[in-house]
Structure formats: C-alpha cells, structure tokens
Tab-separated table of C-alpha atoms in Angstrom:
chain	number	residue	atom	x	y	z
T	347	ARG	CA	-8.083	17.400	82.807
T	348	LYS	CA	-5.306	19.713	85.259
T	349	ASN	CA	-4.720	22.827	84.233
T	350	HIS	CA	-1.615	23.946	85.113
T	351	GLY	CA	-1.701	27.681	83.258
T	352	MET	CA	-2.967	30.599	85.506
T	353	LYS	CA	-6.424	31.294	85.176
T	354	ILE	CA	-7.369	34.441	83.744
T	355	ASN	CA	-8.504	35.608	86.898
T	356	GLU	CA	-5.214	34.807	88.022
T	357	ILE	CA	-3.751	37.052	85.132
T	358	ARG	CA	-5.802	40.064	85.533
T	359	GLU	CA	-4.963	40.059	88.889
T	360	LEU	CA	-1.399	40.657	88.519
T	361	THR	CA	0.650	44.874	88.200
T	362	ASP	CA	1.997	45.649	84.822
T	363	ASN	CA	5.307	44.786	86.291
T	364	GLU	CA	4.522	41.810	87.363
T	365	LEU	CA	2.193	40.819	84.305
T	366	HIS	CA	6.169	41.496	82.445
T	367	GLU	CA	7.765	39.667	84.645
T	368	ARG	CA	5.542	36.685	84.178
T	369	GLU	CA	5.120	37.119	80.231
T	370	MET	CA	9.363	37.188	80.125
T	371	ALA	CA	9.305	33.847	82.403
T	372	GLU	CA	6.505	32.448	80.509
T	373	ARG	CA	8.482	32.768	77.069
T	374	GLU	CA	12.264	31.377	78.883
T	375	ASN	CA	10.318	28.167	80.135
T	376	LEU	CA	8.978	27.142	77.046
T	377	THR	CA	11.395	27.898	74.501
T	378	ARG	CA	13.432	25.406	77.113
T	379	MET	CA	10.460	22.940	77.158
T	380	THR	CA	10.614	23.152	73.161
T	381	LEU	CA	14.580	22.479	72.970
T	382	SER	CA	14.731	19.115	75.429
T	383	HIS	CA	11.307	17.571	73.578
T	384	ALA	CA	13.184	18.682	70.425
T	385	ILE	CA	16.565	15.873	72.508
T	386	THR	CA	14.117	13.901	74.611
T	387	PRO	CA	10.075	13.743	74.619
T	388	LEU	CA	8.508	15.779	76.949
T	389	ASP	CA	6.208	12.912	78.975
T	390	ASN	CA	3.385	15.602	79.059
T	391	PRO	CA	3.955	17.616	75.640
T	392	LEU	CA	0.444	18.997	76.063
T	393	THR	CA	2.025	21.424	78.563
T	394	ILE	CA	4.150	23.115	75.543
T	395	ARG	CA	0.320	23.756	74.403
T	396	GLU	CA	-0.791	25.324	78.141
T	397	ALA	CA	2.441	27.495	77.827
T	398	ARG	CA	1.881	29.194	74.287
T	399	LYS	CA	-1.986	30.191	75.868
T	400	THR	CA	-1.247	30.984	79.235
T	401	ILE	CA	1.461	33.770	77.426
T	402	ALA	CA	-1.147	34.942	74.335
T	403	ARG	CA	-3.590	34.839	77.907
T	404	ILE	CA	-1.021	37.672	79.320
T	405	GLN	CA	-0.821	39.045	76.095
T	406	THR	CA	-3.727	39.981	75.933
T	407	GLU	CA	-4.714	41.486	79.793
T	408	ILE	CA	-1.407	43.665	79.310
T	409	ARG	CA	-3.924	45.118	75.735
T	410	SER	CA	-6.259	45.009	76.664
T	411	ARG	CA	-4.740	47.728	79.454
T	412	GLN	CA	-2.690	49.655	76.675
T	413	LEU	CA	-6.789	50.525	75.186
T	414	LYS	CA	-7.749	50.969	79.215
T	415	GLN	CA	-5.242	54.230	78.563
T	416	GLN	CA	-5.468	55.458	75.549
T	417	GLN	CA	-8.993	56.030	76.192
T	418	SER	CA	-8.921	57.247	79.282
T	419	LYS	CA	-6.530	59.964	77.868
C-alpha cells in the first residue's frame, strides 16, 4: 500500500511558517481534486481521503505547538 500523504515525522521537521504554507497548499489541492472528481471521477478516489488526513495531521501539529507555547509561559 502506497502512502502519498506526508508522514508525521516529515510534518514535525517543518517550521511554523512552512506548516501554515503547507496547510494552505494541501487545502487548495483537496478543493481542486474534489471539484474535478465531481466532474470526472479520479482514477484513485482514495487520494482525496489521504489529502484530508494530511491536512488533519498538519492541523494537529500546529495545535500541539500552540499548546506547548502556552505551557512554557
């Protein structure tokens, strides 16, 4: 089984700015895939699910960093 999404280790290595940029890019990609899938079905519809999970992983990392900053104050 191929995993096309980002792995959690890759996400943790990114800086805060890179995380936000990556989230925006992934959201754009997901929107594009969803729209094109509605018109002509994608070869592999599981890529939509994988994109959603990648966005969730990025958001989770952003949130955990926010919580760590609050605790360190």
